[in-house]
mmCIF file of C-alpha atoms in Angstrom:
data_model
loop_
_atom_site.group_PDB
_atom_site.id
_atom_site.type_symbol
_atom_site.label_atom_id
_atom_site.label_comp_id
_atom_site.label_asym_id
_atom_site.label_seq_id
_atom_site.Cartn_x
_atom_site.Cartn_y
_atom_site.Cartn_z
ATOM 1 C CA ASP A 1 250.996 -121.476 -73.137
ATOM 2 C CA ILE A 2 251.436 -125.213 -72.538
ATOM 3 C CA VAL A 3 248.059 -126.886 -72.850
ATOM 4 C CA MET A 4 247.489 -129.960 -70.700
ATOM 5 C CA THR A 5 244.895 -132.425 -71.958
ATOM 6 C CA GLN A 6 243.652 -135.222 -69.717
ATOM 7 C CA SER A 7 241.739 -138.315 -70.720
ATOM 8 C CA PRO A 8 239.284 -139.665 -69.964
ATOM 9 C CA ASP A 9 237.209 -136.937 -68.306
ATOM 10 C CA SER A 10 235.772 -139.567 -65.980
ATOM 11 C CA LEU A 11 236.092 -143.254 -65.322
ATOM 12 C CA ALA A 12 234.331 -145.805 -63.174
ATOM 13 C CA VAL A 13 236.449 -148.647 -61.882
ATOM 14 C CA SER A 14 235.600 -151.597 -59.649
ATOM 15 C CA LEU A 15 237.187 -151.775 -56.225
ATOM 16 C CA GLY A 16 240.552 -153.486 -56.455
ATOM 17 C CA GLU A 17 240.874 -152.860 -60.176
ATOM 18 C CA ARG A 18 243.317 -150.609 -62.000
ATOM 19 C CA ALA A 19 242.550 -147.015 -62.900
ATOM 20 C CA THR A 20 244.585 -145.223 -65.549
ATOM 21 C CA ILE A 21 244.511 -141.514 -66.332
ATOM 22 C CA ASN A 22 246.385 -139.964 -69.220
ATOM 23 C CA CYS A 23 247.812 -136.480 -69.539
ATOM 24 C CA LYS A 24 249.277 -134.959 -72.679
ATOM 25 C CA SER A 25 251.131 -131.661 -72.874
ATOM 26 C CA SER A 26 251.193 -129.498 -75.994
ATOM 27 C CA GLN A 27 254.982 -129.330 -75.792
ATOM 28 C CA SER A 28 257.690 -131.202 -73.970
ATOM 29 C CA VAL A 29 258.019 -130.469 -70.252
ATOM 30 C CA LEU A 30 261.378 -132.191 -69.963
ATOM 31 C CA ASP A 31 263.860 -129.941 -68.174
ATOM 32 C CA SER A 32 267.167 -130.547 -69.896
ATOM 33 C CA SER A 33 269.099 -129.095 -66.963
ATOM 34 C CA ASN A 34 268.216 -132.051 -64.734
ATOM 35 C CA ASN A 35 266.647 -134.467 -67.230
ATOM 36 C CA LYS A 36 263.428 -134.443 -65.247
ATOM 37 C CA ASN A 37 259.895 -133.948 -66.453
ATOM 38 C CA CYS A 38 258.155 -130.997 -64.820
ATOM 39 C CA LEU A 39 254.855 -132.787 -64.341
ATOM 40 C CA ALA A 40 252.836 -133.200 -61.156
ATOM 41 C CA TRP A 41 249.669 -135.046 -60.216
ATOM 42 C CA TYR A 42 247.150 -133.874 -57.628
ATOM 43 C CA GLN A 43 244.137 -135.492 -56.013
ATOM 44 C CA GLN A 44 241.132 -133.394 -55.016
ATOM 45 C CA LYS A 45 238.293 -134.776 -52.959
ATOM 46 C CA PRO A 46 234.972 -132.910 -52.682
ATOM 47 C CA GLY A 47 235.166 -129.836 -50.501
ATOM 48 C CA GLN A 48 238.918 -130.161 -50.048
ATOM 49 C CA PRO A 49 241.956 -128.461 -51.566
ATOM 50 C CA PRO A 50 244.108 -130.439 -53.963
ATOM 51 C CA LYS A 51 246.729 -132.754 -52.523
ATOM 52 C CA LEU A 52 250.068 -133.333 -54.196
ATOM 53 C CA LEU A 53 250.550 -136.998 -55.089
ATOM 54 C CA ILE A 54 253.441 -137.092 -57.540
ATOM 55 C CA SER A 55 256.107 -134.688 -58.730
ATOM 56 C CA TRP A 56 258.709 -134.923 -61.493
ATOM 57 C CA ALA A 57 256.291 -137.239 -63.306
ATOM 58 C CA SER A 58 257.050 -140.273 -61.169
ATOM 59 C CA THR A 59 258.239 -139.283 -57.668
ATOM 60 C CA ARG A 60 255.601 -140.178 -55.124
ATOM 61 C CA GLU A 61 255.239 -137.771 -52.209
ATOM 62 C CA SER A 62 255.842 -138.976 -48.688
ATOM 63 C CA GLY A 63 252.787 -140.706 -47.270
ATOM 64 C CA VAL A 64 251.156 -141.368 -50.637
ATOM 65 C CA PRO A 65 250.184 -145.043 -50.935
ATOM 66 C CA ASP A 66 252.313 -147.031 -53.332
ATOM 67 C CA ARG A 67 249.248 -148.015 -55.353
ATOM 68 C CA PHE A 68 249.642 -144.584 -56.946
ATOM 69 C CA SER A 69 252.312 -144.367 -59.620
ATOM 70 C CA GLY A 70 253.248 -141.919 -62.333
ATOM 71 C CA SER A 71 255.012 -142.557 -65.577
ATOM 72 C CA GLY A 72 255.811 -140.970 -68.904
ATOM 73 C CA SER A 73 258.184 -138.471 -70.403
ATOM 74 C CA GLY A 74 258.248 -135.575 -72.796
ATOM 75 C CA THR A 75 254.622 -134.936 -73.630
ATOM 76 C CA ASP A 76 252.782 -138.090 -72.549
ATOM 77 C CA PHE A 77 252.145 -139.038 -68.954
ATOM 78 C CA THR A 78 250.062 -141.512 -66.990
ATOM 79 C CA LEU A 79 248.769 -141.768 -63.444
ATOM 80 C CA THR A 80 247.952 -145.320 -62.408
ATOM 81 C CA ILE A 81 246.056 -146.461 -59.354
ATOM 82 C CA SER A 82 246.935 -150.135 -59.251
ATOM 83 C CA SER A 83 244.130 -151.309 -56.983
ATOM 84 C CA LEU A 84 241.343 -148.788 -56.518
ATOM 85 C CA GLN A 85 240.165 -148.191 -52.968
ATOM 86 C CA ALA A 86 236.994 -146.421 -51.883
ATOM 87 C CA GLU A 87 239.006 -143.489 -50.530
ATOM 88 C CA ASP A 88 240.504 -142.874 -53.975
ATOM 89 C CA VAL A 89 237.246 -141.461 -55.309
ATOM 90 C CA ALA A 90 238.301 -137.966 -56.350
ATOM 91 C CA VAL A 91 239.212 -135.741 -59.250
ATOM 92 C CA TYR A 92 242.804 -136.032 -60.419
ATOM 93 C CA TYR A 93 244.688 -133.216 -62.106
ATOM 94 C CA CYS A 94 247.983 -133.129 -63.916
ATOM 95 C CA GLN A 95 249.993 -129.900 -63.936
ATOM 96 C CA GLN A 96 253.096 -128.722 -65.725
ATOM 97 C CA TYR A 97 255.627 -126.523 -64.009
ATOM 98 C CA TYR A 98 258.031 -126.275 -66.929
ATOM 99 C CA GLY A 99 256.957 -122.768 -67.863
ATOM 100 C CA THR A 100 254.601 -119.955 -67.017
ATOM 101 C CA PRO A 101 251.751 -119.734 -67.031
ATOM 102 C CA LEU A 102 251.629 -122.867 -64.926
ATOM 103 C CA THR A 103 248.825 -124.954 -66.340
ATOM 104 C CA PHE A 104 246.594 -127.788 -65.211
ATOM 105 C CA GLY A 105 244.746 -130.449 -67.100
ATOM 106 C CA GLY A 106 240.973 -130.362 -67.001
ATOM 107 C CA GLY A 107 240.740 -133.108 -64.418
ATOM 108 C CA ALA A 108 239.647 -136.740 -64.426
ATOM 109 C CA LYS A 109 236.891 -137.892 -62.092
ATOM 110 C CA VAL A 110 237.389 -141.375 -60.668
ATOM 111 C CA GLU A 111 234.341 -143.204 -59.353
ATOM 112 C CA ILE A 112 233.521 -146.680 -58.133
ATOM 113 C CA LYS A 113 231.750 -148.983 -60.587
ATOM 114 C CA GLU B 1 252.912 -128.433 -39.275
ATOM 115 C CA VAL B 2 252.573 -126.313 -42.398
ATOM 116 C CA GLN B 3 249.406 -124.244 -42.371
ATOM 117 C CA LEU B 4 248.030 -121.821 -44.933
ATOM 118 C CA VAL B 5 244.856 -119.965 -44.002
ATOM 119 C CA GLU B 6 243.127 -117.743 -46.540
ATOM 120 C CA SER B 7 240.733 -114.961 -45.656
ATOM 121 C CA GLY B 8 239.065 -111.963 -47.237
ATOM 122 C CA GLY B 9 236.639 -113.595 -49.613
ATOM 123 C CA GLY B 10 233.007 -112.627 -49.917
ATOM 124 C CA LEU B 11 230.229 -111.357 -52.151
ATOM 125 C CA VAL B 12 231.090 -108.232 -54.127
ATOM 126 C CA GLN B 13 229.635 -106.349 -57.054
ATOM 127 C CA PRO B 14 231.253 -106.254 -60.484
ATOM 128 C CA GLY B 15 233.842 -103.519 -60.836
ATOM 129 C CA THR B 16 234.724 -103.428 -57.163
ATOM 130 C CA SER B 17 237.850 -104.541 -55.307
ATOM 131 C CA LEU B 18 238.779 -107.147 -52.734
ATOM 132 C CA ARG B 19 241.992 -108.117 -50.979
ATOM 133 C CA LEU B 20 242.689 -111.698 -50.048
ATOM 134 C CA SER B 21 245.181 -112.723 -47.396
ATOM 135 C CA CYS B 22 246.927 -115.980 -46.698
ATOM 136 C CA ALA B 23 248.516 -116.452 -43.283
ATOM 137 C CA ALA B 24 251.343 -118.956 -43.278
ATOM 138 C CA SER B 25 252.833 -120.888 -40.391
ATOM 139 C CA GLY B 26 254.887 -123.975 -39.699
ATOM 140 C CA PHE B 27 257.635 -123.240 -42.205
ATOM 141 C CA THR B 28 260.107 -120.551 -43.192
ATOM 142 C CA PHE B 29 257.756 -118.405 -45.257
ATOM 143 C CA SER B 30 260.502 -116.158 -46.588
ATOM 144 C CA SER B 31 262.225 -119.119 -48.258
ATOM 145 C CA HIS B 32 259.387 -120.166 -50.522
ATOM 146 C CA TRP B 33 257.701 -118.914 -53.658
ATOM 147 C CA MET B 34 253.979 -118.552 -53.129
ATOM 148 C CA HIS B 35 251.041 -118.772 -55.520
ATOM 149 C CA TRP B 36 247.350 -118.131 -55.892
ATOM 150 C CA VAL B 37 245.276 -120.743 -57.698
ATOM 151 C CA ARG B 38 241.540 -120.454 -58.268
ATOM 152 C CA GLN B 39 238.707 -122.842 -58.982
ATOM 153 C CA ALA B 40 235.372 -121.685 -60.324
ATOM 154 C CA PRO B 41 232.359 -123.605 -58.987
ATOM 155 C CA GLY B 42 232.347 -127.088 -60.472
ATOM 156 C CA LYS B 43 235.358 -126.345 -62.649
ATOM 157 C CA GLY B 44 239.056 -127.129 -62.727
ATOM 158 C CA LEU B 45 242.126 -125.511 -61.245
ATOM 159 C CA VAL B 46 243.574 -122.353 -62.763
ATOM 160 C CA TRP B 47 246.855 -120.760 -61.746
ATOM 161 C CA VAL B 48 246.469 -117.037 -61.062
ATOM 162 C CA SER B 49 249.717 -115.557 -59.843
ATOM 163 C CA ARG B 50 253.036 -116.197 -58.139
ATOM 164 C CA ILE B 51 255.632 -114.272 -56.204
ATOM 165 C CA SER B 52 259.226 -115.148 -55.478
ATOM 166 C CA SER B 53 260.526 -115.616 -51.969
ATOM 167 C CA ASP B 54 262.338 -112.267 -52.022
ATOM 168 C CA VAL B 55 259.469 -110.374 -53.723
ATOM 169 C CA SER B 56 261.603 -109.579 -56.761
ATOM 170 C CA ILE B 57 259.590 -111.643 -59.252
ATOM 171 C CA THR B 58 255.856 -111.692 -59.844
ATOM 172 C CA SER B 59 253.869 -113.358 -62.607
ATOM 173 C CA TYR B 60 250.210 -113.360 -63.579
ATOM 174 C CA ALA B 61 247.777 -115.250 -65.741
ATOM 175 C CA ASP B 62 246.677 -113.187 -68.731
ATOM 176 C CA SER B 63 243.100 -113.223 -67.435
ATOM 177 C CA VAL B 64 244.049 -111.171 -64.354
ATOM 178 C CA LYS B 65 247.060 -109.188 -65.559
ATOM 179 C CA GLY B 66 246.601 -105.492 -64.888
ATOM 180 C CA ARG B 67 243.737 -106.092 -62.445
ATOM 181 C CA PHE B 68 245.275 -108.303 -59.733
ATOM 182 C CA THR B 69 248.416 -107.641 -57.715
ATOM 183 C CA ILE B 70 250.212 -110.257 -55.649
ATOM 184 C CA SER B 71 252.363 -109.220 -52.719
ATOM 185 C CA ARG B 72 253.778 -110.606 -49.523
ATOM 186 C CA ASP B 73 255.021 -109.473 -46.147
ATOM 187 C CA ASN B 74 257.743 -111.841 -45.033
ATOM 188 C CA ALA B 75 257.866 -110.223 -41.604
ATOM 189 C CA LYS B 76 254.185 -111.078 -41.103
ATOM 190 C CA ASN B 77 254.311 -114.435 -42.910
ATOM 191 C CA THR B 78 251.419 -113.319 -45.062
ATOM 192 C CA LEU B 79 250.628 -113.472 -48.760
ATOM 193 C CA TYR B 80 248.151 -111.108 -50.393
ATOM 194 C CA LEU B 81 246.137 -110.798 -53.563
ATOM 195 C CA GLN B 82 244.689 -107.397 -54.369
ATOM 196 C CA MET B 83 241.876 -107.860 -56.852
ATOM 197 C CA ASN B 84 240.519 -104.820 -58.669
ATOM 198 C CA SER B 85 237.877 -104.378 -61.370
ATOM 199 C CA LEU B 86 236.336 -107.688 -60.446
ATOM 200 C CA ARG B 87 234.230 -109.510 -63.003
ATOM 201 C CA ALA B 88 231.644 -112.255 -62.774
ATOM 202 C CA GLU B 89 234.169 -114.669 -64.257
ATOM 203 C CA ASP B 90 236.469 -114.087 -61.268
ATOM 204 C CA THR B 91 233.970 -115.958 -59.099
ATOM 205 C CA ALA B 92 235.900 -118.869 -57.610
ATOM 206 C CA VAL B 93 237.481 -120.406 -54.578
ATOM 207 C CA TYR B 94 240.923 -118.862 -54.270
ATOM 208 C CA TYR B 95 243.653 -121.058 -52.836
ATOM 209 C CA CYS B 96 247.068 -119.971 -51.728
ATOM 210 C CA ALA B 97 249.740 -122.565 -52.265
ATOM 211 C CA ARG B 98 253.358 -122.971 -51.328
ATOM 212 C CA SER B 99 255.706 -124.134 -53.981
ATOM 213 C CA SER B 100 258.928 -126.029 -53.982
ATOM 214 C CA ALA B 101 258.732 -126.389 -57.763
ATOM 215 C CA VAL B 102 255.311 -127.997 -57.285
ATOM 216 C CA PHE B 103 252.390 -126.903 -55.107
ATOM 217 C CA ASP B 104 253.232 -128.960 -52.055
ATOM 218 C CA TYR B 105 250.891 -127.303 -49.551
ATOM 219 C CA TRP B 106 247.516 -125.662 -50.108
ATOM 220 C CA GLY B 107 245.183 -123.656 -47.955
ATOM 221 C CA GLN B 108 241.500 -124.506 -47.604
ATOM 222 C CA GLY B 109 240.544 -121.651 -49.899
ATOM 223 C CA THR B 110 238.332 -118.592 -49.674
ATOM 224 C CA LEU B 111 235.279 -118.070 -51.851
ATOM 225 C CA VAL B 112 234.962 -114.920 -53.913
ATOM 226 C CA THR B 113 231.600 -114.292 -55.527
ATOM 227 C CA VAL B 114 231.230 -111.437 -57.980
ATOM 228 C CA SER B 115 227.594 -110.688 -58.639
ATOM 229 C CA SER B 116 225.192 -107.796 -58.773
#
């Protein structure tokens, strides 16, 4: 199984400041057939289902604010919120879809400092 | 508008069975792989099972293999999860999710509580 490890578990960031969440996979999730990394990021607010933010490590979904960005390749990935807004308070999960079982990171809780 | 609506959750005793349903609308259900993902109270997301668009392929997490069965009825636009021999550790909110490689749409979830 591909183990996804997120860090930190939680972070408190001031409004307007940058938030950075890391995700490391236990093996590469780079799909050689299309040279894309099979890595997604989701946002989950309390009492709600997860919402897809980013796929293929860096492709933002339609309607997702451009303050959210994803980067990385191979085994190391990052989700960056460039200027934290109050509505961004949530838990963020990375997920690999390179192989089964599909696996998620443990989540990173983002709060306002 | 894509909608996924789960139902069938509830409080059950260990060792018993439950069947979850997920009614889909707003998209061509028969064209998409579908999944079940669960989340224990206060915990993270765990993939449970998936089924291909044409029903030919199913996969399961090791923790549910042999106890859970995923199925779908493309004529009824409905996904199912038959859960047998339930255990306390199966207690979770169960989400159905559509996939186009990633989980692009999720239902609101249905809570399954396994307790005596």
